[in-house]
Amino acid sequence: MLCNSIEYEANIELKGSDLIEDSLVHVMKHRQTLLESEVRYYLRQLLEGLRYIHAAGIIHRDLKLGNMFLSDSMDVKIGDFGLAAKYETETAKVTICGTPNYIAPEVLAKRGHGYEADIWAVGCTMYAMLIGQPPFETVSLSETYARIASNKYAIPNHISSRAKSLMKKMLAPEPRQRPTIDQILNHDFFASGYIPLSLPPSCCHRQPKFVLAPSTR
């Protein structure tokens, strides 16, 4: 689930393979929005890859649709570690970095940031897949930053309550209020929703049709 190669002083090296050029940005250009089942499929792989990165002591700091690449078998590969940094518990990172629509409020405020900033970006990514654009996007960069700072965004009524709940948790303004990766994967959005084992390449261009087995209850 990782692509590109990056080395740190601690001899941490992340590598990946089977990368193709298309990212989820290309998928979204064709599809506009995705089904919740597709979002679960992509997000679960993103989160599992992110767990590996965090376990290695690394903050990605630029998670977004454009850095989620797809393999030939439609597996998610996390790419572009150009802004990644080694996390030091004693001194949280204070550099403003990342893509404007996905930047966490603590990054903007230079309060120092850690793994929670990546969780915020996952929340923005989930929102973009379901709704078609990041939650704080505007035509003005200053207005986008103002909305991030004030946590001003809206979730359309057609989005399920489970999806709304998870996005709100990941987009909590205070980093400590955001869920861990395990808590996200155990959230009702994943626990009670259908997650396909695979997706056909055709879903890059059109909505897939899922045939679910009838309930035995």
PDB file of N, CA and C in Angstrom, residues 71-155:
ATOM      1  N   SER A  71      -3.346   0.352  -8.293  1.00  0.00           N
ATOM      2  CA  SER A  71      -2.615  -0.676  -9.024  1.00  0.00           C
ATOM      3  C   SER A  71      -3.517  -1.267 -10.096  1.00  0.00           C
ATOM      4  N   ASP A  72      -2.970  -2.159 -10.896  1.00  0.00           N
ATOM      5  CA  ASP A  72      -3.764  -2.826 -11.930  1.00  0.00           C
ATOM      6  C   ASP A  72      -4.936  -3.592 -11.331  1.00  0.00           C
ATOM      7  N   SER A  73      -4.771  -4.058 -10.110  1.00  0.00           N
ATOM      8  CA  SER A  73      -5.828  -4.821  -9.438  1.00  0.00           C
ATOM      9  C   SER A  73      -6.696  -3.944  -8.545  1.00  0.00           C
ATOM     10  N   MET A  74      -6.596  -2.625  -8.720  1.00  0.00           N
ATOM     11  CA  MET A  74      -7.421  -1.657  -7.992  1.00  0.00           C
ATOM     12  C   MET A  74      -7.091  -1.599  -6.503  1.00  0.00           C
ATOM     13  N   ASP A  75      -5.849  -1.899  -6.171  1.00  0.00           N
ATOM     14  CA  ASP A  75      -5.393  -1.732  -4.791  1.00  0.00           C
ATOM     15  C   ASP A  75      -4.859  -0.316  -4.625  1.00  0.00           C
ATOM     16  N   VAL A  76      -5.084   0.259  -3.449  1.00  0.00           N
ATOM     17  CA  VAL A  76      -4.646   1.624  -3.167  1.00  0.00           C
ATOM     18  C   VAL A  76      -3.173   1.640  -2.786  1.00  0.00           C
ATOM     19  N   LYS A  77      -2.431   2.548  -3.382  1.00  0.00           N
ATOM     20  CA  LYS A  77      -1.029   2.761  -3.048  1.00  0.00           C
ATOM     21  C   LYS A  77      -0.858   4.203  -2.582  1.00  0.00           C
ATOM     22  N   ILE A  78      -0.353   4.387  -1.381  1.00  0.00           N
ATOM     23  CA  ILE A  78      -0.099   5.732  -0.871  1.00  0.00           C
ATOM     24  C   ILE A  78       1.203   6.239  -1.479  1.00  0.00           C
ATOM     25  N   GLY A  79       1.158   7.406  -2.099  1.00  0.00           N
ATOM     26  CA  GLY A  79       2.335   7.926  -2.768  1.00  0.00           C
ATOM     27  C   GLY A  79       2.728   9.314  -2.307  1.00  0.00           C
ATOM     28  N   ASP A  80       3.805   9.821  -2.884  1.00  0.00           N
ATOM     29  CA  ASP A  80       4.334  11.165  -2.657  1.00  0.00           C
ATOM     30  C   ASP A  80       4.677  11.418  -1.194  1.00  0.00           C
ATOM     31  N   PHE A  81       5.850  10.993  -0.802  1.00  0.00           N
ATOM     32  CA  PHE A  81       6.329  11.205   0.567  1.00  0.00           C
ATOM     33  C   PHE A  81       7.223  12.444   0.671  1.00  0.00           C
ATOM     34  N   GLY A  82       7.052  13.373  -0.285  1.00  0.00           N
ATOM     35  CA  GLY A  82       7.913  14.548  -0.307  1.00  0.00           C
ATOM     36  C   GLY A  82       7.806  15.433   0.914  1.00  0.00           C
ATOM     37  N   LEU A  83       6.644  15.448   1.579  1.00  0.00           N
ATOM     38  CA  LEU A  83       6.457  16.266   2.777  1.00  0.00           C
ATOM     39  C   LEU A  83       6.457  15.437   4.056  1.00  0.00           C
ATOM     40  N   ALA A  84       6.677  14.133   3.924  1.00  0.00           N
ATOM     41  CA  ALA A  84       6.659  13.258   5.099  1.00  0.00           C
ATOM     42  C   ALA A  84       7.768  13.633   6.075  1.00  0.00           C
ATOM     43  N   ALA A  85       7.519  13.379   7.344  1.00  0.00           N
ATOM     44  CA  ALA A  85       8.498  13.733   8.380  1.00  0.00           C
ATOM     45  C   ALA A  85       8.488  12.685   9.477  1.00  0.00           C
ATOM     46  N   LYS A  86       9.640  12.520  10.106  1.00  0.00           N
ATOM     47  CA  LYS A  86       9.749  11.639  11.263  1.00  0.00           C
ATOM     48  C   LYS A  86       9.092  12.330  12.443  1.00  0.00           C
ATOM     49  N   TYR A  87       8.217  11.603  13.122  1.00  0.00           N
ATOM     50  CA  TYR A  87       7.511  12.190  14.262  1.00  0.00           C
ATOM     51  C   TYR A  87       8.352  12.069  15.521  1.00  0.00           C
ATOM     52  N   GLU A  88       8.561  13.192  16.182  1.00  0.00           N
ATOM     53  CA  GLU A  88       9.280  13.220  17.452  1.00  0.00           C
ATOM     54  C   GLU A  88       8.308  13.652  18.538  1.00  0.00           C
ATOM     55  N   THR A  89       8.086  12.810  19.529  1.00  0.00           N
ATOM     56  CA  THR A  89       7.094  13.114  20.561  1.00  0.00           C
ATOM     57  C   THR A  89       7.469  14.341  21.375  1.00  0.00           C
ATOM     58  N   GLU A  90       8.752  14.626  21.471  1.00  0.00           N
ATOM     59  CA  GLU A  90       9.176  15.760  22.287  1.00  0.00           C
ATOM     60  C   GLU A  90       8.871  17.094  21.615  1.00  0.00           C
ATOM     61  N   THR A  91       8.965  17.134  20.285  1.00  0.00           N
ATOM     62  CA  THR A  91       8.757  18.387  19.565  1.00  0.00           C
ATOM     63  C   THR A  91       7.868  18.135  18.357  1.00  0.00           C
ATOM     64  N   ALA A  92       6.606  18.473  18.483  1.00  0.00           N
ATOM     65  CA  ALA A  92       5.679  18.297  17.373  1.00  0.00           C
ATOM     66  C   ALA A  92       6.069  19.220  16.222  1.00  0.00           C
ATOM     67  N   LYS A  93       5.785  18.799  15.014  1.00  0.00           N
ATOM     68  CA  LYS A  93       6.118  19.588  13.829  1.00  0.00           C
ATOM     69  C   LYS A  93       5.292  20.876  13.796  1.00  0.00           C
ATOM     70  N   VAL A  94       5.919  21.977  13.383  1.00  0.00           N
ATOM     71  CA  VAL A  94       5.213  23.257  13.330  1.00  0.00           C
ATOM     72  C   VAL A  94       5.198  23.859  11.922  1.00  0.00           C
ATOM     73  N   THR A  95       5.854  23.221  10.979  1.00  0.00           N
ATOM     74  CA  THR A  95       5.902  23.743   9.613  1.00  0.00           C
ATOM     75  C   THR A  95       4.528  23.660   8.957  1.00  0.00           C
ATOM     76  N   ILE A  96       4.117  24.743   8.286  1.00  0.00           N
ATOM     77  CA  ILE A  96       2.890  24.694   7.504  1.00  0.00           C
ATOM     78  C   ILE A  96       3.194  23.980   6.194  1.00  0.00           C
ATOM     79  N   CYS A  97       2.544  22.854   5.964  1.00  0.00           N
ATOM     80  CA  CYS A  97       2.779  22.100   4.746  1.00  0.00           C
ATOM     81  C   CYS A  97       1.528  21.311   4.411  1.00  0.00           C
ATOM     82  N   GLY A  98       1.475  20.834   3.179  1.00  0.00           N
ATOM     83  CA  GLY A  98       0.329  20.065   2.744  1.00  0.00           C
ATOM     84  C   GLY A  98      -0.422  20.780   1.639  1.00  0.00           C
ATOM     85  N   THR A  99      -1.512  20.178   1.210  1.00  0.00           N
ATOM     86  CA  THR A  99      -2.369  20.757   0.179  1.00  0.00           C
ATOM     87  C   THR A  99      -3.487  21.541   0.856  1.00  0.00           C
ATOM     88  N   PRO A 100      -3.720  22.798   0.459  1.00  0.00           N
ATOM     89  CA  PRO A 100      -4.638  23.681   1.192  1.00  0.00           C
ATOM     90  C   PRO A 100      -5.965  23.066   1.608  1.00  0.00           C
ATOM     91  N   ASN A 101      -6.641  22.354   0.708  1.00  0.00           N
ATOM     92  CA  ASN A 101      -7.961  21.809   1.036  1.00  0.00           C
ATOM     93  C   ASN A 101      -7.927  20.693   2.073  1.00  0.00           C
ATOM     94  N   TYR A 102      -6.740  20.186   2.385  1.00  0.00           N
ATOM     95  CA  TYR A 102      -6.621  19.051   3.298  1.00  0.00           C
ATOM     96  C   TYR A 102      -5.825  19.386   4.565  1.00  0.00           C
ATOM     97  N   ILE A 103      -5.421  20.629   4.716  1.00  0.00           N
ATOM     98  CA  ILE A 103      -4.574  21.015   5.846  1.00  0.00           C
ATOM     99  C   ILE A 103      -5.391  21.086   7.132  1.00  0.00           C
ATOM    100  N   ALA A 104      -4.878  20.489   8.186  1.00  0.00           N
ATOM    101  CA  ALA A 104      -5.558  20.494   9.484  1.00  0.00           C
ATOM    102  C   ALA A 104      -5.424  21.860  10.153  1.00  0.00           C
ATOM    103  N   PRO A 105      -6.385  22.228  10.999  1.00  0.00           N
ATOM    104  CA  PRO A 105      -6.346  23.555  11.634  1.00  0.00           C
ATOM    105  C   PRO A 105      -5.120  23.784  12.502  1.00  0.00           C
ATOM    106  N   GLU A 106      -4.623  22.741  13.170  1.00  0.00           N
ATOM    107  CA  GLU A 106      -3.443  22.924  14.012  1.00  0.00           C
ATOM    108  C   GLU A 106      -2.193  23.199  13.174  1.00  0.00           C
ATOM    109  N   VAL A 107      -2.189  22.698  11.926  1.00  0.00           N
ATOM    110  CA  VAL A 107      -1.077  22.989  11.019  1.00  0.00           C
ATOM    111  C   VAL A 107      -1.114  24.461  10.617  1.00  0.00           C
ATOM    112  N   LEU A 108      -2.302  24.944  10.269  1.00  0.00           N
ATOM    113  CA  LEU A 108      -2.448  26.359   9.906  1.00  0.00           C
ATOM    114  C   LEU A 108      -2.057  27.279  11.052  1.00  0.00           C
ATOM    115  N   ALA A 109      -2.438  26.880  12.264  1.00  0.00           N
ATOM    116  CA  ALA A 109      -2.188  27.724  13.436  1.00  0.00           C
ATOM    117  C   ALA A 109      -0.770  27.587  13.966  1.00  0.00           C
ATOM    118  N   LYS A 110       0.029  26.722  13.351  1.00  0.00           N
ATOM    119  CA  LYS A 110       1.410  26.479  13.786  1.00  0.00           C
ATOM    120  C   LYS A 110       1.469  26.081  15.259  1.00  0.00           C
ATOM    121  N   ARG A 111       0.481  25.269  15.679  1.00  0.00           N
ATOM    122  CA  ARG A 111       0.443  24.820  17.065  1.00  0.00           C
ATOM    123  C   ARG A 111       1.271  23.557  17.266  1.00  0.00           C
ATOM    124  N   GLY A 112       1.827  23.057  16.193  1.00  0.00           N
ATOM    125  CA  GLY A 112       2.493  21.766  16.262  1.00  0.00           C
ATOM    126  C   GLY A 112       1.507  20.692  15.850  1.00  0.00           C
ATOM    127  N   HIS A 113       1.970  19.696  15.133  1.00  0.00           N
ATOM    128  CA  HIS A 113       1.054  18.655  14.678  1.00  0.00           C
ATOM    129  C   HIS A 113       1.746  17.304  14.652  1.00  0.00           C
ATOM    130  N   GLY A 114       0.915  16.271  14.718  1.00  0.00           N
ATOM    131  CA  GLY A 114       1.411  14.905  14.719  1.00  0.00           C
ATOM    132  C   GLY A 114       0.555  14.031  13.816  1.00  0.00           C
ATOM    133  N   TYR A 115       0.372  12.777  14.227  1.00  0.00           N
ATOM    134  CA  TYR A 115      -0.382  11.824  13.418  1.00  0.00           C
ATOM    135  C   TYR A 115      -1.824  12.272  13.181  1.00  0.00           C
ATOM    136  N   GLU A 116      -2.364  13.053  14.113  1.00  0.00           N
ATOM    137  CA  GLU A 116      -3.761  13.486  14.000  1.00  0.00           C
ATOM    138  C   GLU A 116      -4.011  14.317  12.744  1.00  0.00           C
ATOM    139  N   ALA A 117      -2.972  15.004  12.257  1.00  0.00           N
ATOM    140  CA  ALA A 117      -3.127  15.789  11.024  1.00  0.00           C
ATOM    141  C   ALA A 117      -3.404  14.879   9.830  1.00  0.00           C
ATOM    142  N   ASP A 118      -2.838  13.679   9.840  1.00  0.00           N
ATOM    143  CA  ASP A 118      -3.128  12.712   8.785  1.00  0.00           C
ATOM    144  C   ASP A 118      -4.568  12.221   8.889  1.00  0.00           C
ATOM    145  N   ILE A 119      -5.062  12.038  10.117  1.00  0.00           N
ATOM    146  CA  ILE A 119      -6.450  11.607  10.305  1.00  0.00           C
ATOM    147  C   ILE A 119      -7.401  12.666   9.752  1.00  0.00           C
ATOM    148  N   TRP A 120      -7.108  13.932  10.009  1.00  0.00           N
ATOM    149  CA  TRP A 120      -7.903  15.027   9.444  1.00  0.00           C
ATOM    150  C   TRP A 120      -7.953  14.905   7.917  1.00  0.00           C
ATOM    151  N   ALA A 121      -6.806  14.665   7.299  1.00  0.00           N
ATOM    152  CA  ALA A 121      -6.746  14.551   5.843  1.00  0.00           C
ATOM    153  C   ALA A 121      -7.555  13.363   5.342  1.00  0.00           C
ATOM    154  N   VAL A 122      -7.587  12.278   6.113  1.00  0.00           N
ATOM    155  CA  VAL A 122      -8.428  11.135   5.750  1.00  0.00           C
ATOM    156  C   VAL A 122      -9.897  11.551   5.768  1.00  0.00           C
ATOM    157  N   GLY A 123     -10.281  12.352   6.761  1.00  0.00           N
ATOM    158  CA  GLY A 123     -11.650  12.852   6.820  1.00  0.00           C
ATOM    159  C   GLY A 123     -11.995  13.702   5.609  1.00  0.00           C
ATOM    160  N   CYS A 124     -11.070  14.567   5.204  1.00  0.00           N
ATOM    161  CA  CYS A 124     -11.277  15.391   4.006  1.00  0.00           C
ATOM    162  C   CYS A 124     -11.384  14.525   2.757  1.00  0.00           C
ATOM    163  N   THR A 125     -10.579  13.475   2.706  1.00  0.00           N
ATOM    164  CA  THR A 125     -10.586  12.566   1.561  1.00  0.00           C
ATOM    165  C   THR A 125     -11.901  11.805   1.480  1.00  0.00           C
ATOM    166  N   MET A 126     -12.382  11.321   2.618  1.00  0.00           N
ATOM    167  CA  MET A 126     -13.669  10.621   2.654  1.00  0.00           C
ATOM    168  C   MET A 126     -14.787  11.540   2.172  1.00  0.00           C
ATOM    169  N   TYR A 127     -14.784  12.761   2.657  1.00  0.00           N
ATOM    170  CA  TYR A 127     -15.787  13.751   2.260  1.00  0.00           C
ATOM    171  C   TYR A 127     -15.738  13.971   0.747  1.00  0.00           C
ATOM    172  N   ALA A 128     -14.543  14.138   0.207  1.00  0.00           N
ATOM    173  CA  ALA A 128     -14.389  14.396  -1.224  1.00  0.00           C
ATOM    174  C   ALA A 128     -14.897  13.229  -2.067  1.00  0.00           C
ATOM    175  N   MET A 129     -14.666  11.998  -1.621  1.00  0.00           N
ATOM    176  CA  MET A 129     -15.130  10.840  -2.372  1.00  0.00           C
ATOM    177  C   MET A 129     -16.651  10.742  -2.368  1.00  0.00           C
ATOM    178  N   LEU A 130     -17.269  11.078  -1.248  1.00  0.00           N
ATOM    179  CA  LEU A 130     -18.723  10.962  -1.131  1.00  0.00           C
ATOM    180  C   LEU A 130     -19.467  12.141  -1.748  1.00  0.00           C
ATOM    181  N   ILE A 131     -18.881  13.327  -1.697  1.00  0.00           N
ATOM    182  CA  ILE A 131     -19.607  14.549  -2.026  1.00  0.00           C
ATOM    183  C   ILE A 131     -19.075  15.237  -3.283  1.00  0.00           C
ATOM    184  N   GLY A 132     -17.851  14.912  -3.673  1.00  0.00           N
ATOM    185  CA  GLY A 132     -17.343  15.429  -4.935  1.00  0.00           C
ATOM    186  C   GLY A 132     -16.354  16.562  -4.832  1.00  0.00           C
ATOM    187  N   GLN A 133     -16.125  17.064  -3.630  1.00  0.00           N
ATOM    188  CA  GLN A 133     -15.118  18.096  -3.405  1.00  0.00           C
ATOM    189  C   GLN A 133     -14.749  18.086  -1.928  1.00  0.00           C
ATOM    190  N   PRO A 134     -13.560  18.587  -1.577  1.00  0.00           N
ATOM    191  CA  PRO A 134     -13.163  18.629  -0.166  1.00  0.00           C
ATOM    192  C   PRO A 134     -14.102  19.528   0.643  1.00  0.00           C
ATOM    193  N   PRO A 135     -14.210  19.299   1.939  1.00  0.00           N
ATOM    194  CA  PRO A 135     -15.213  19.989   2.761  1.00  0.00           C
ATOM    195  C   PRO A 135     -15.049  21.492   2.885  1.00  0.00           C
ATOM    196  N   PHE A 136     -13.831  22.004   2.765  1.00  0.00           N
ATOM    197  CA  PHE A 136     -13.593  23.429   2.999  1.00  0.00           C
ATOM    198  C   PHE A 136     -13.231  24.186   1.727  1.00  0.00           C
ATOM    199  N   GLU A 137     -13.378  23.544   0.585  1.00  0.00           N
ATOM    200  CA  GLU A 137     -12.949  24.131  -0.681  1.00  0.00           C
ATOM    201  C   GLU A 137     -13.774  25.362  -1.057  1.00  0.00           C
ATOM    202  N   THR A 138     -13.087  26.428  -1.443  1.00  0.00           N
ATOM    203  CA  THR A 138     -13.716  27.636  -1.983  1.00  0.00           C
ATOM    204  C   THR A 138     -12.848  28.133  -3.134  1.00  0.00           C
ATOM    205  N   VAL A 139     -13.274  29.205  -3.786  1.00  0.00           N
ATOM    206  CA  VAL A 139     -12.470  29.773  -4.873  1.00  0.00           C
ATOM    207  C   VAL A 139     -11.331  30.622  -4.331  1.00  0.00           C
ATOM    208  N   SER A 140     -11.377  30.935  -3.044  1.00  0.00           N
ATOM    209  CA  SER A 140     -10.365  31.789  -2.418  1.00  0.00           C
ATOM    210  C   SER A 140      -9.569  31.001  -1.391  1.00  0.00           C
ATOM    211  N   LEU A 141      -8.244  31.034  -1.502  1.00  0.00           N
ATOM    212  CA  LEU A 141      -7.396  30.327  -0.550  1.00  0.00           C
ATOM    213  C   LEU A 141      -7.591  30.861   0.864  1.00  0.00           C
ATOM    214  N   SER A 142      -7.693  32.177   0.995  1.00  0.00           N
ATOM    215  CA  SER A 142      -7.871  32.764   2.325  1.00  0.00           C
ATOM    216  C   SER A 142      -9.203  32.345   2.938  1.00  0.00           C
ATOM    217  N   GLU A 143     -10.241  32.237   2.109  1.00  0.00           N
ATOM    218  CA  GLU A 143     -11.548  31.798   2.611  1.00  0.00           C
ATOM    219  C   GLU A 143     -11.509  30.321   2.998  1.00  0.00           C
ATOM    220  N   THR A 144     -10.795  29.525   2.212  1.00  0.00           N
ATOM    221  CA  THR A 144     -10.631  28.109   2.562  1.00  0.00           C
ATOM    222  C   THR A 144      -9.958  27.975   3.917  1.00  0.00           C
ATOM    223  N   TYR A 145      -8.878  28.718   4.127  1.00  0.00           N
ATOM    224  CA  TYR A 145      -8.183  28.670   5.413  1.00  0.00           C
ATOM    225  C   TYR A 145      -9.078  29.158   6.546  1.00  0.00           C
ATOM    226  N   ALA A 146      -9.895  30.185   6.279  1.00  0.00           N
ATOM    227  CA  ALA A 146     -10.804  30.697   7.306  1.00  0.00           C
ATOM    228  C   ALA A 146     -11.836  29.643   7.683  1.00  0.00           C
ATOM    229  N   ARG A 147     -12.318  28.913   6.705  1.00  0.00           N
ATOM    230  CA  ARG A 147     -13.300  27.862   6.982  1.00  0.00           C
ATOM    231  C   ARG A 147     -12.674  26.707   7.755  1.00  0.00           C
ATOM    232  N   ILE A 148     -11.444  26.374   7.412  1.00  0.00           N
ATOM    233  CA  ILE A 148     -10.753  25.326   8.168  1.00  0.00           C
ATOM    234  C   ILE A 148     -10.580  25.758   9.615  1.00  0.00           C
ATOM    235  N   ALA A 149     -10.152  26.994   9.816  1.00  0.00           N
ATOM    236  CA  ALA A 149      -9.904  27.500  11.170  1.00  0.00           C
ATOM    237  C   ALA A 149     -11.169  27.541  12.009  1.00  0.00           C
ATOM    238  N   SER A 150     -12.307  27.811  11.368  1.00  0.00           N
ATOM    239  CA  SER A 150     -13.576  27.898  12.099  1.00  0.00           C
ATOM    240  C   SER A 150     -14.389  26.612  12.017  1.00  0.00           C
ATOM    241  N   ASN A 151     -13.827  25.589  11.363  1.00  0.00           N
ATOM    242  CA  ASN A 151     -14.493  24.291  11.194  1.00  0.00           C
ATOM    243  C   ASN A 151     -15.858  24.450  10.518  1.00  0.00           C
ATOM    244  N   LYS A 152     -15.885  25.283   9.495  1.00  0.00           N
ATOM    245  CA  LYS A 152     -17.135  25.598   8.801  1.00  0.00           C
ATOM    246  C   LYS A 152     -17.269  24.743   7.546  1.00  0.00           C
ATOM    247  N   TYR A 153     -18.153  23.765   7.608  1.00  0.00           N
ATOM    248  CA  TYR A 153     -18.446  22.931   6.447  1.00  0.00           C
ATOM    249  C   TYR A 153     -19.844  22.351   6.626  1.00  0.00           C
ATOM    250  N   ALA A 154     -20.398  21.816   5.575  1.00  0.00           N
ATOM    251  CA  ALA A 154     -21.740  21.239   5.630  1.00  0.00           C
ATOM    252  C   ALA A 154     -21.730  19.873   4.957  1.00  0.00           C
ATOM    253  N   ILE A 155     -22.521  18.962   5.493  1.00  0.00           N
ATOM    254  CA  ILE A 155     -22.663  17.631   4.910  1.00  0.00           C
ATOM    255  C   ILE A 155     -24.074  17.514   4.340  1.00  0.00           C
TER     256      ILE A 155
END
